[in-house]
Coordinates of C-alpha atoms and ligand atoms in Angstrom, one line a residue:
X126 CA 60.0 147.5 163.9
X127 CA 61.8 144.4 162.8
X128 CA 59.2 140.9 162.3
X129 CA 59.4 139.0 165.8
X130 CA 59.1 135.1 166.1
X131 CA 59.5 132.5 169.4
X132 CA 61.2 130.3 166.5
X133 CA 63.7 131.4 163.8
X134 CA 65.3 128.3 161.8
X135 CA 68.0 129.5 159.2
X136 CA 67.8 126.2 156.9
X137 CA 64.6 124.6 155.6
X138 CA 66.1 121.5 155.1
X139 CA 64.3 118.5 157.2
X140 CA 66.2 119.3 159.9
X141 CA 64.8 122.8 160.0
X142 CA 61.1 122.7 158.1
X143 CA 60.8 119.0 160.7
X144 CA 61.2 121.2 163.4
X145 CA 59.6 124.3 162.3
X146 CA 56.9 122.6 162.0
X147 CA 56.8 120.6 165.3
X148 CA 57.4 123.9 167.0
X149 CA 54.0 125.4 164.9
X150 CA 52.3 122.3 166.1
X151 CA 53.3 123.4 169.6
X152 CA 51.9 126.9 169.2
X153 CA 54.9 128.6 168.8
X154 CA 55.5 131.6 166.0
X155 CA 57.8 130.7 163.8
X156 CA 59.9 131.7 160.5
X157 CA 62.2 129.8 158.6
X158 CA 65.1 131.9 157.0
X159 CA 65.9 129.9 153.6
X160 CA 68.1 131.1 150.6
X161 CA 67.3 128.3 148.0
X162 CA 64.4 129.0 145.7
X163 CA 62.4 126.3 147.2
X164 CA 62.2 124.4 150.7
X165 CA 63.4 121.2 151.9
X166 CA 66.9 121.5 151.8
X167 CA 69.9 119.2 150.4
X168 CA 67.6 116.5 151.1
X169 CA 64.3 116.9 148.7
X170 CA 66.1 119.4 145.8
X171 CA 69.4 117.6 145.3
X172 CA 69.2 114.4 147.7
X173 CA 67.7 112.2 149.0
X174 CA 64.3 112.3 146.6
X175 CA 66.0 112.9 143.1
X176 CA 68.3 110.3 143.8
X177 CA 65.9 107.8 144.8
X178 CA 63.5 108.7 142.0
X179 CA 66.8 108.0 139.5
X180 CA 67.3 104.9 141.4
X181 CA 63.9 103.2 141.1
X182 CA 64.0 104.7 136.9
X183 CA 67.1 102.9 136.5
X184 CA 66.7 99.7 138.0
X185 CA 63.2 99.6 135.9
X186 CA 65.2 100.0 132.9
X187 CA 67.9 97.6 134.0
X188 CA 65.3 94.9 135.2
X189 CA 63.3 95.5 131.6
X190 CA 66.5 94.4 130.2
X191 CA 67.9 91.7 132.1
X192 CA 65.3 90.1 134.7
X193 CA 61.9 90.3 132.9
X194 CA 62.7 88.0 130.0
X195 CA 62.9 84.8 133.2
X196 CA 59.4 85.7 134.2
X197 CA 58.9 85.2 130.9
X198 CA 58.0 88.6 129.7
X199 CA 59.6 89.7 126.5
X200 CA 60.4 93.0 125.9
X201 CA 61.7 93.9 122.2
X202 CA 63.1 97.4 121.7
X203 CA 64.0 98.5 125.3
X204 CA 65.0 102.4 125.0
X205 CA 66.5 104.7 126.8
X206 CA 64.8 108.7 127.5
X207 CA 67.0 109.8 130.0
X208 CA 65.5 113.1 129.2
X209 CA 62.1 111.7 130.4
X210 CA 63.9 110.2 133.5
X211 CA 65.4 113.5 133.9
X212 CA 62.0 115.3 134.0
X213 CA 59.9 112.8 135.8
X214 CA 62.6 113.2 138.7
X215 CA 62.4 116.9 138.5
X216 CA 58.7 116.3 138.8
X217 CA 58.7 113.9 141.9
X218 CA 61.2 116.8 143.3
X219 CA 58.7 119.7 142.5
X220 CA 55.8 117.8 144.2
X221 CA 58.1 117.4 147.3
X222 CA 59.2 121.0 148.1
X223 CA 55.7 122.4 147.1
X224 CA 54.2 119.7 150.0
X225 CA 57.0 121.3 152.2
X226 CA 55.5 124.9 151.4
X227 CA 51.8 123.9 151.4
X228 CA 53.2 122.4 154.7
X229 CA 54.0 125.6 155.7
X230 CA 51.0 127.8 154.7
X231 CA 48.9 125.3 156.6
X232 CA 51.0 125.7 159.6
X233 CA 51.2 129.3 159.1
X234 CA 55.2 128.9 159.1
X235 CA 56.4 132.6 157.7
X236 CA 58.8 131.7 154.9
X237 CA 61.8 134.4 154.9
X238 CA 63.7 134.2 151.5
X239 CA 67.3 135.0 151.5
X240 CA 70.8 134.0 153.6
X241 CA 70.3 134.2 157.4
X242 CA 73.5 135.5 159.5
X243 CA 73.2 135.7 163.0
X244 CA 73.9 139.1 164.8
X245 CA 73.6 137.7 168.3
X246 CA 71.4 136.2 170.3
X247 CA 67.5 136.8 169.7
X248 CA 68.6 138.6 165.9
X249 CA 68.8 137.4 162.7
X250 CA 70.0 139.8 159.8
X251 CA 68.4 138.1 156.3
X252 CA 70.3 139.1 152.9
X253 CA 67.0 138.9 150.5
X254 CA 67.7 138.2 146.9
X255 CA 67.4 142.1 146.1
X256 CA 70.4 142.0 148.3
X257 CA 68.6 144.2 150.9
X258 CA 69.4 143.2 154.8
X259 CA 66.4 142.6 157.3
X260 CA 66.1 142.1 160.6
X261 CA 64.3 140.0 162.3
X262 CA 64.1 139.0 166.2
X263 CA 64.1 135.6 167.9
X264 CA 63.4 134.1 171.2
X265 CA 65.0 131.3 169.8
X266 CA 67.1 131.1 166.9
X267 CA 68.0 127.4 165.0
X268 CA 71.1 126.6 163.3
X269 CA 70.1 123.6 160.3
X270 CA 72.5 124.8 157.2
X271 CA 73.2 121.6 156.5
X272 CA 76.0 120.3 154.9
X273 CA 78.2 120.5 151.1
X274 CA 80.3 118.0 149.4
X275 CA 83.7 117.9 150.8
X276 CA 86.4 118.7 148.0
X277 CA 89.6 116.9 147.6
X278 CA 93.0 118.7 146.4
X279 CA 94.1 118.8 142.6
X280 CA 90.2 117.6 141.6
X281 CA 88.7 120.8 141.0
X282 CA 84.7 120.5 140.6
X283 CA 83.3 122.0 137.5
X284 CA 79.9 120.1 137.6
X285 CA 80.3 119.0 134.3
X286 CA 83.0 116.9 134.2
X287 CA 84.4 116.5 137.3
X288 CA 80.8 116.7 139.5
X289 CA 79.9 115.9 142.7
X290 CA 76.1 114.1 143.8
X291 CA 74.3 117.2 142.5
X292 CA 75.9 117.2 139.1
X293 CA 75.9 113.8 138.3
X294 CA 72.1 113.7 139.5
X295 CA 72.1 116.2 136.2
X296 CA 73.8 114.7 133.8
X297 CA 72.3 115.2 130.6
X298 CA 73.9 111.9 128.8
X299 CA 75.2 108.4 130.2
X300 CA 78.9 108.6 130.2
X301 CA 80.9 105.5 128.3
X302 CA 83.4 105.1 132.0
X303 CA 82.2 107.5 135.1
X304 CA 84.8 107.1 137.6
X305 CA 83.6 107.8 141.0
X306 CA 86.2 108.5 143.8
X307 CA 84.7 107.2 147.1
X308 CA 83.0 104.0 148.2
X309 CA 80.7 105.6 150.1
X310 CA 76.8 105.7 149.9
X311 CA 76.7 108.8 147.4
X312 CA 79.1 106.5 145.1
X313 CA 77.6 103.2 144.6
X314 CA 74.1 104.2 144.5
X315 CA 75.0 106.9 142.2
X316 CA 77.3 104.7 140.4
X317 CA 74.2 102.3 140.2
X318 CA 72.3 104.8 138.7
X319 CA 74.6 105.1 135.4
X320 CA 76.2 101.6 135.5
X321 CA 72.3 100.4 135.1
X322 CA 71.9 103.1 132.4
X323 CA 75.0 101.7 130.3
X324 CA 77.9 103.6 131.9
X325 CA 81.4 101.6 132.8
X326 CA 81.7 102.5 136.4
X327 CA 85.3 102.3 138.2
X328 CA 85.0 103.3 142.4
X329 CA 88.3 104.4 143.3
X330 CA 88.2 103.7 147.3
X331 CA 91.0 104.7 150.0
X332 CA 90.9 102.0 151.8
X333 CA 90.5 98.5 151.6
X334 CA 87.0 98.2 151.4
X335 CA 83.6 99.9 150.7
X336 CA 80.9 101.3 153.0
X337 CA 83.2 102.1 155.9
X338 CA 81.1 102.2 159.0
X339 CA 79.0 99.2 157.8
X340 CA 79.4 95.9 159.3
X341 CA 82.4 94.4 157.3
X342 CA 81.2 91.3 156.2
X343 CA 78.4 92.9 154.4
X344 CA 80.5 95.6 153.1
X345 CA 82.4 92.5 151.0
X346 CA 78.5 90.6 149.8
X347 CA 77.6 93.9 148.8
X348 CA 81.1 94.5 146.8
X349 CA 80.7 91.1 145.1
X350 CA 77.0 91.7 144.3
X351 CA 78.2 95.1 143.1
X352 CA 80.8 93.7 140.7
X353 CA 78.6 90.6 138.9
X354 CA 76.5 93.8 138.3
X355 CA 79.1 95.5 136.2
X356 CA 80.8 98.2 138.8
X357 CA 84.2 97.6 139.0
X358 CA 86.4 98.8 142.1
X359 CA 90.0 99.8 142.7
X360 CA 90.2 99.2 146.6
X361 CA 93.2 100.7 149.0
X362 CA 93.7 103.9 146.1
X363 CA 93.6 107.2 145.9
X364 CA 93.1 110.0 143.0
X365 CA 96.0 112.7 143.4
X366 CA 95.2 114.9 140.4
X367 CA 91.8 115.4 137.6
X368 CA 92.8 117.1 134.9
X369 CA 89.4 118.0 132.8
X370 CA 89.7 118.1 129.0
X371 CA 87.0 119.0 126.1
X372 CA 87.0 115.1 125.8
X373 CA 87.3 114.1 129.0
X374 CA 89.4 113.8 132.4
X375 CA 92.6 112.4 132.8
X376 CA 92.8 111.2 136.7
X377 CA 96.2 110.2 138.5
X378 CA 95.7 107.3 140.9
X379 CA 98.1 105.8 143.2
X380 CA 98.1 102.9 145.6
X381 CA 96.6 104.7 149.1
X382 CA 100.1 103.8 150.4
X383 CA 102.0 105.2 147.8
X384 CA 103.7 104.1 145.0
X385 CA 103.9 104.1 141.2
X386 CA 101.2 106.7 139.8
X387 CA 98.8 105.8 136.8
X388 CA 96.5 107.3 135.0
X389 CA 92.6 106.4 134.1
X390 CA 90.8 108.1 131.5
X391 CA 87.2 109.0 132.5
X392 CA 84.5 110.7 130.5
X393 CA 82.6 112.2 134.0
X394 CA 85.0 111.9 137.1
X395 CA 82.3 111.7 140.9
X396 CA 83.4 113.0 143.5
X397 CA 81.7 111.8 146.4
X398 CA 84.6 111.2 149.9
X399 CA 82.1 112.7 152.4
X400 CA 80.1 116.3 153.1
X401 CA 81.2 118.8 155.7
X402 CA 79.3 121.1 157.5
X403 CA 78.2 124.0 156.4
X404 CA 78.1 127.4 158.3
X405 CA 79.7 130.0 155.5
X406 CA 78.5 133.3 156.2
X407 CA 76.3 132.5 159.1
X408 CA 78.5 135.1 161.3
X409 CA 79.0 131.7 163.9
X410 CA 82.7 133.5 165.2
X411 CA 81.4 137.3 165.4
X412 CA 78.1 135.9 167.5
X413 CA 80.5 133.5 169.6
X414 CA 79.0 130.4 168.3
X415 CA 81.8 127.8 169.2
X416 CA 82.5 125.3 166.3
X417 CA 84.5 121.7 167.2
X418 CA 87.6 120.6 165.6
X419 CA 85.7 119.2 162.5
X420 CA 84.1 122.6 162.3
X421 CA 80.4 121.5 163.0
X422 CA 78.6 123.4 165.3
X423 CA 79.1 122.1 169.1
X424 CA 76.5 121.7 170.9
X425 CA 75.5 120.4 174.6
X426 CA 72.6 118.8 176.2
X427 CA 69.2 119.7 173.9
X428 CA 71.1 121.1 170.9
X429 CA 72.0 124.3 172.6
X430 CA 75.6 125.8 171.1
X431 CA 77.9 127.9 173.6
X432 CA 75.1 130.8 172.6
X433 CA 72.6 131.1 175.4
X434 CA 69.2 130.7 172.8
X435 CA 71.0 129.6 169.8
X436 CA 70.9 126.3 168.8
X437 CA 71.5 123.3 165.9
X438 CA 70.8 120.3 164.9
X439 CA 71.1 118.2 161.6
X440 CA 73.9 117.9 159.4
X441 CA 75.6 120.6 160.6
X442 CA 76.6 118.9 163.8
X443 CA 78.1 116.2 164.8
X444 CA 76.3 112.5 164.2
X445 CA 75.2 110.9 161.0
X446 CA 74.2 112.8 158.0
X447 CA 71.3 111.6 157.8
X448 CA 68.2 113.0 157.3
X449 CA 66.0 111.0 159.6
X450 CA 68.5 111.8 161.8
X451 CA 67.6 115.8 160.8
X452 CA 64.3 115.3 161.5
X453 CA 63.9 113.4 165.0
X454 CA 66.8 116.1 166.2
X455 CA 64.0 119.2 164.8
X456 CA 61.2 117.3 166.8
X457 CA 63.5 116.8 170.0
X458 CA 64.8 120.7 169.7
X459 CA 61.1 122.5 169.1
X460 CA 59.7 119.8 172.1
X461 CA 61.9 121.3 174.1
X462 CA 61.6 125.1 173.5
X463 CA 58.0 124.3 174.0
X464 CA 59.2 122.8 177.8
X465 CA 58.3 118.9 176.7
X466 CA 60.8 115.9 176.8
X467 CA 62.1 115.1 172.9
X468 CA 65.1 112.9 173.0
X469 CA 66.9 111.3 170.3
X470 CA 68.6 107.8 170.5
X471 CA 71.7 107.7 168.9
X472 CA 72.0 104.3 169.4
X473 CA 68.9 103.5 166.8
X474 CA 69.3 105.1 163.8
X475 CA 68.9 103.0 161.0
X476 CA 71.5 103.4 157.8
X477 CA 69.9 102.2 154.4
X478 CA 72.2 102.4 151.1
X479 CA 69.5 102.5 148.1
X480 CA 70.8 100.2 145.5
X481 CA 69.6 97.1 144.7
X482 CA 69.9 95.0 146.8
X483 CA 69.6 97.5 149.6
X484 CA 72.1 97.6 152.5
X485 CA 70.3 98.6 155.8
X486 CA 72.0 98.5 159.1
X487 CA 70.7 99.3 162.8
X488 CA 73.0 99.3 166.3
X489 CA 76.2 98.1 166.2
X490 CA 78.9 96.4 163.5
X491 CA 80.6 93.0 164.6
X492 CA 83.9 94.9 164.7
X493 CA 82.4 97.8 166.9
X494 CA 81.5 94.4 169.6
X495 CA 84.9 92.7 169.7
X496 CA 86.6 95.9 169.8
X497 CA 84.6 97.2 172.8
X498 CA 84.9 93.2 174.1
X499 CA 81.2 92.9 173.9
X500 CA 80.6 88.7 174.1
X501 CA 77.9 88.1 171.3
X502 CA 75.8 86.0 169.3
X503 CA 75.6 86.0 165.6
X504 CA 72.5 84.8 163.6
X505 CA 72.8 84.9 159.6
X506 CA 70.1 84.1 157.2
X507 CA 70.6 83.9 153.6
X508 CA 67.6 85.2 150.9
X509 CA 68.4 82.1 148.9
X510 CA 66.4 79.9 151.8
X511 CA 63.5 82.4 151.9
X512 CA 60.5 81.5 150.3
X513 CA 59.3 85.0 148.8
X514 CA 63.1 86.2 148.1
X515 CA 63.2 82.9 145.6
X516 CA 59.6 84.2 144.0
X517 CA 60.8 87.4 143.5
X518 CA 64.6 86.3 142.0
X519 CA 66.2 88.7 144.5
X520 CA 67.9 86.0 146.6
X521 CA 71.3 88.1 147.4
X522 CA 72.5 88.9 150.4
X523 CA 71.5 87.9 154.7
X524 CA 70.0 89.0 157.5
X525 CA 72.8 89.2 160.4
X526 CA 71.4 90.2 163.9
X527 CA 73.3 90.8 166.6
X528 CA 72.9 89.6 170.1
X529 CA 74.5 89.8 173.6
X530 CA 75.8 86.7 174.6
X531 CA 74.5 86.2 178.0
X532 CA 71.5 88.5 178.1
X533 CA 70.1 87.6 174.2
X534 CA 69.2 91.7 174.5
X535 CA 69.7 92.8 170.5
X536 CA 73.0 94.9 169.8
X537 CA 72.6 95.1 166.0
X538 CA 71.4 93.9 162.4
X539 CA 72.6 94.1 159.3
X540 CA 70.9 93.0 156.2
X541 CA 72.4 93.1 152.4
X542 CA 68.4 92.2 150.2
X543 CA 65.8 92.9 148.7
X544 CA 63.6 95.6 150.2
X545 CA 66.4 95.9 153.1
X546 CA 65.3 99.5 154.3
X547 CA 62.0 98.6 155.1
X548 CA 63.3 95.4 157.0
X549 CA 65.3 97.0 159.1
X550 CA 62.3 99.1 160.6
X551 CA 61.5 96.1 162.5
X552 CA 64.7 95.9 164.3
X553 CA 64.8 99.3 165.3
X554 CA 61.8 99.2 166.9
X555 CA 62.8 96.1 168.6
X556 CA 66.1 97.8 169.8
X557 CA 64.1 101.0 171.0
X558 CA 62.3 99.0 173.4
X559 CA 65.1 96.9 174.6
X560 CA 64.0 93.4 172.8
X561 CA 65.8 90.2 173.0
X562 CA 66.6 88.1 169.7
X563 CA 64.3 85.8 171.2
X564 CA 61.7 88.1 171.3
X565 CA 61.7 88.8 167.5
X566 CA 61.9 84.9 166.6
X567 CA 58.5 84.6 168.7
X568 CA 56.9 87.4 167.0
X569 CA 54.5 86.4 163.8
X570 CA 56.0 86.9 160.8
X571 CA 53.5 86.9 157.6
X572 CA 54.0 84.1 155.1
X573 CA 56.0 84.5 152.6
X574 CA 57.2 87.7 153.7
X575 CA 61.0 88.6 153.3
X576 CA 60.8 89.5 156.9
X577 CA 60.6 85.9 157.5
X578 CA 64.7 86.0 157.1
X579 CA 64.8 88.6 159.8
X580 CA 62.5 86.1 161.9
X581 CA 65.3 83.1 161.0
X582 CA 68.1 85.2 161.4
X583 CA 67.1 86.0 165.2
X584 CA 66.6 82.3 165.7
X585 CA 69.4 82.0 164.4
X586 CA 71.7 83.9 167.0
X587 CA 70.3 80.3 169.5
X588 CA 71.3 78.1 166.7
X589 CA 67.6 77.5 165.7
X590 CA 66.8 78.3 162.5
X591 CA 64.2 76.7 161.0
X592 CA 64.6 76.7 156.9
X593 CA 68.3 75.5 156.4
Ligands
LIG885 P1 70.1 120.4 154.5 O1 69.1 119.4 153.9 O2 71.4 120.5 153.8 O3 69.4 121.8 154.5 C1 70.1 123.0 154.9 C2 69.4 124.1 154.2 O4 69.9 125.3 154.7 C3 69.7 124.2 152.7 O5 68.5 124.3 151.9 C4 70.5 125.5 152.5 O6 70.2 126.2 151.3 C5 70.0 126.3 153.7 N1 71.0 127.3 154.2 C6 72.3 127.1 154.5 N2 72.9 128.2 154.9 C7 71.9 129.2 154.9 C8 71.8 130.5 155.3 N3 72.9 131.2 155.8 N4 70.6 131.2 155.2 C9 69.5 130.5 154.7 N5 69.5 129.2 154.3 C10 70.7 128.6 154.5 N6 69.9 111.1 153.8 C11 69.1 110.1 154.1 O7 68.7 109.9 155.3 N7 68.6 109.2 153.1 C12 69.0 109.3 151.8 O8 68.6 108.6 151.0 C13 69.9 110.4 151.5 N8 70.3 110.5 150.2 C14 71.2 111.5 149.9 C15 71.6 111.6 148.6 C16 72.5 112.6 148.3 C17 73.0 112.7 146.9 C18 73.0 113.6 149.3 C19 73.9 114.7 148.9 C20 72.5 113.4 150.6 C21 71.7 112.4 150.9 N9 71.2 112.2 152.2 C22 70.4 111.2 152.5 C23 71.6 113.1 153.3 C24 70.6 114.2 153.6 O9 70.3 114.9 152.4 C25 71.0 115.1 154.7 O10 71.4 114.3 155.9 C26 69.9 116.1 155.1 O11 69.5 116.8 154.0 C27 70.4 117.0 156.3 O12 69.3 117.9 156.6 P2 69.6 119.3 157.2 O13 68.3 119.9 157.4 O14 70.6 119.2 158.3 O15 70.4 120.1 156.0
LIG886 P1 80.7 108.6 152.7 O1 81.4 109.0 153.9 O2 79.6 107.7 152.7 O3 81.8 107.8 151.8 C1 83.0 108.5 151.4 C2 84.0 107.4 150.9 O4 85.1 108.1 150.3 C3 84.5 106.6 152.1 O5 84.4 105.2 151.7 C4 86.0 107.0 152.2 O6 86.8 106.0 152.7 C5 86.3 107.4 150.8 N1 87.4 108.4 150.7 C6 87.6 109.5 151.5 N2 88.7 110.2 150.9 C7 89.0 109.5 149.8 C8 90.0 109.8 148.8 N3 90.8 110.8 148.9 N4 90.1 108.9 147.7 C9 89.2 107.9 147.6 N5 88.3 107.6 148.6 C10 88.2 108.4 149.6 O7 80.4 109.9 151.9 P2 79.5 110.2 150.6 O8 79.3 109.0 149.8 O9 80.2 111.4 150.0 O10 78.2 110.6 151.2 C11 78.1 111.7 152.2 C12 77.1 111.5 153.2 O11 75.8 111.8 152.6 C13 76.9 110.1 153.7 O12 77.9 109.8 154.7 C14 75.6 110.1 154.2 O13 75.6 110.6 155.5 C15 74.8 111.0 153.2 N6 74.1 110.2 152.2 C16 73.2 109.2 152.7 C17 72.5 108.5 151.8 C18 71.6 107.4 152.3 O14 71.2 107.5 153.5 N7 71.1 106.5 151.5 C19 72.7 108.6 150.3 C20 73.7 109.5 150.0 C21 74.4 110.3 150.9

């Protein structure tokens, strides 16, 4: 007799262990079909968590060497252990997945080891690492496989020279020039990482500018800031060929409209110009499980595919990969099996680039409002005029926020500081419940808080701020 669940997820990823649990919360039986030795997906193992435990190691290291010595701490004999960095991020990644499986245990989640493929509605064949197939039947079954690096012609990845965010979250010494192609969020905070730990860094970007999807005037702060740290960028190019030596890796670059070819030498070569989805060997065409044009999984009202009882969510369809994201779409989904009301709002989910300063970014971009002829209200304020920014020395970047023009209701903000991500919290609660600008600028803000600029920059958007 094959194992019977209400619940199968194939992916433990947050997308599927999110909404695993949420379904075990609800009662439900459930058993997550995962092939990687340990849970939590792209996210916790090769992510999100090691590359924010590298980030924090490396702007210690950089801030021991270059900020302290104004507070007036010296620090003589400043030394690198990148194999202690190394470890204590495989240790902060370990503590993560085994919460994820304690998770589980204390949910009484069944954990099924192996690749899932899906035989049809209501039955899941899982390969187990003996290679054996097993069976298993499904009320509901849950797409969340996530997503892998997308590759680029004539750059073929060997993970040691030529990586992509996995290897270069492994690299075992800091390169003399890593050059990354893509100025995306897996490229400068990445590049960060080894520009902090001594590396030269060169972004090779397609187009004209970095962070596409960002608002644009914080794309170009966040460039400069970028480049008086060190990174240096060759805008509106693109890599045609990588050709990986014993020494190193010759790269061909071109202007992105064509023209004359050159060639940079690079010890590591990052490639990091998106992820796709990822549904190989899931059995999606033999079960009838339509895919779009970009081949993510389609799906219609409450993740459900074109599969009666099959469903997905996460990185595997469309929407941002991120993992928040995932996660609200895993609560939504296993409400909804369980016959409650999840919803996700696409219109509020906050983007946060990790480096230092952080970029964080709720609602919509000034070029997404004059293109859809929106009349707004802009708002900026700078860290240099906040009280707290100055006491810290982090006084790049602005708060921008976002308003309409004749109803003051918030469309966006975009900040470029210190401590950005957590900022932006603030603003996508306000947008969830449908605030004004005016109705942040009356709220309280703590003295000195940085989320006094978010305060001044809603003022702001009336023409009343207060400090400059
Ligand atoms: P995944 O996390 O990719 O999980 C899918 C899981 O499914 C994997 O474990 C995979 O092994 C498993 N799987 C696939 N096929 C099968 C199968 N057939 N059978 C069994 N198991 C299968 N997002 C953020 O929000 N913040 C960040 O700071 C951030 N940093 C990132 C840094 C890097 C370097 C990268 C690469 C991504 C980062 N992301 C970040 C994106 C984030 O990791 C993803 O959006 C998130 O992991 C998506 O979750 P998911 O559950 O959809 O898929
Ligand atoms: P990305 O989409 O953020 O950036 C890719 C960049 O590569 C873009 O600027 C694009 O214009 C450029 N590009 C595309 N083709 C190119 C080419 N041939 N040559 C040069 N440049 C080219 O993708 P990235 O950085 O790979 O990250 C993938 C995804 O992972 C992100 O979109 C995000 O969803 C997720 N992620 C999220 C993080 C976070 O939330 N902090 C951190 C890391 C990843």
């Amino acid at each position: 007799m094959a194992q019977s669940f209400d619940l199968v997820v194939i992916g433990g990823g947050p997308g599927g262990y999110v909404c695993a649990l949420r379904a075990a919360q609800l009662g439900q039986k459930v058993a997550v079909v995962e092939k990687r030795a340990t849970l939590g997906g792209t996210c916790l193992n090769v992510g999100c968590i090691p590359s924010k435990a590298l980030l924090v190691s490396s702007e210690n290291y950089s801030a021991t060497q270059h900020a302290w010595a104004e507070h007036g701490i010296k620090v003589a004999g400043v030394e690198l252990d990148l194999a202690q960095m190394q470890a204590r991020k495989a240790e902060v990644v370990k503590a993560n997945t085994r919460g994820v499986e304690f998770l589980f245990k204390k949910n009484k989640i069944a954990w099924i080891k192996g690749a899932g493929r899906i035989l049809g509605a209501g039955r899941v064949a899982v390969t187990g690492t003996g290679g054996a197939d097993e069976e298993i039947a499904a009320k509901a079954i849950v797409i969340a496989t996530g997503s892998e690096s997308m590759p680029l012609a004539g750059v073929a990845v060997d993970e040691k020279r030529i990586v992509t965010s996995t290897g270069a979250l492994e690299l075992a010494a800091v390169p003399k020039h890593l050059v990354v192609i893509g100025g995306g969020v897996i490229g400068l905070e990445l590049g960060s990482v080894w520009n902090r730990l001594g590396a030269e860094v060169t972004v090779v970007e397609f187009l004209d500018r970095l962070i596409p999807g960002n608002d644009l005037e914080v794309a170009r702060a966040f460039e400069r800031v970028l480049a008086k740290q060190g990174m240096k960028f060759r805008l509106s190019s693109k890599v045609t060929k990588a050709e990986a030596s014993e020494t190193g890796v010759a790269l061909t670059v071109e202007p992105a409209k064509g023209g004359a070819a050159e060639t940079i030498a690079a010890d590591v070569v990052l490639l990091a110009i998106g992820r796709r989805p990822y549904t190989e060997g899931l059995g999606l065409a033999e079960a009838g499980v339509a895919l779009d044009k970009r081949g993510r999984v389609e799906v219609g009202a409450h993740f459900a595919t074109s599969v009666a009882g099959i469903y997905a969510i996460g990185d595997v369809i469309a929407g941002p990969m991120l993992a928040h994201k995932a996660e609200d779409e895993g609560v939504a989904l296993a409400e909804h099996l369980a016959g409650k009301a999840g919803h996700v709002n696409y219109d509020a989910i906050p983007g946060v680039v990790y480096t230092w300063p952080e970029v964080a970014s709720v609602g919509q971009t000034e070029e997404q409002l004059k293109e859809a002829g929106i009349a707004y209200a802009v708002g900026k304020f700078p860290f240099t005029a906040n009280g707290r920014a100055r006491a810290m020395g982090c006084t790049d970047g602005f708060v921008k926020i976002l308003a309409d023009k004749a109803t003051d209701r918030l469309l966006g903000c975009h900040i470029l500081g210190p401590d950005a991500g957590a900022l932006i919290a603030e603003i996508v609660t306000a947008l969830e419940f449908g605030a004004s600008a005016e109705d942040v600028a009356r709220v309280c803000h703590a003295h000195p808080t940085l989320s006094e600029a978010v305060k001044e920059a809603a003022l702001a958007t009336a023409g009343r701020a207060l400090h400059i």
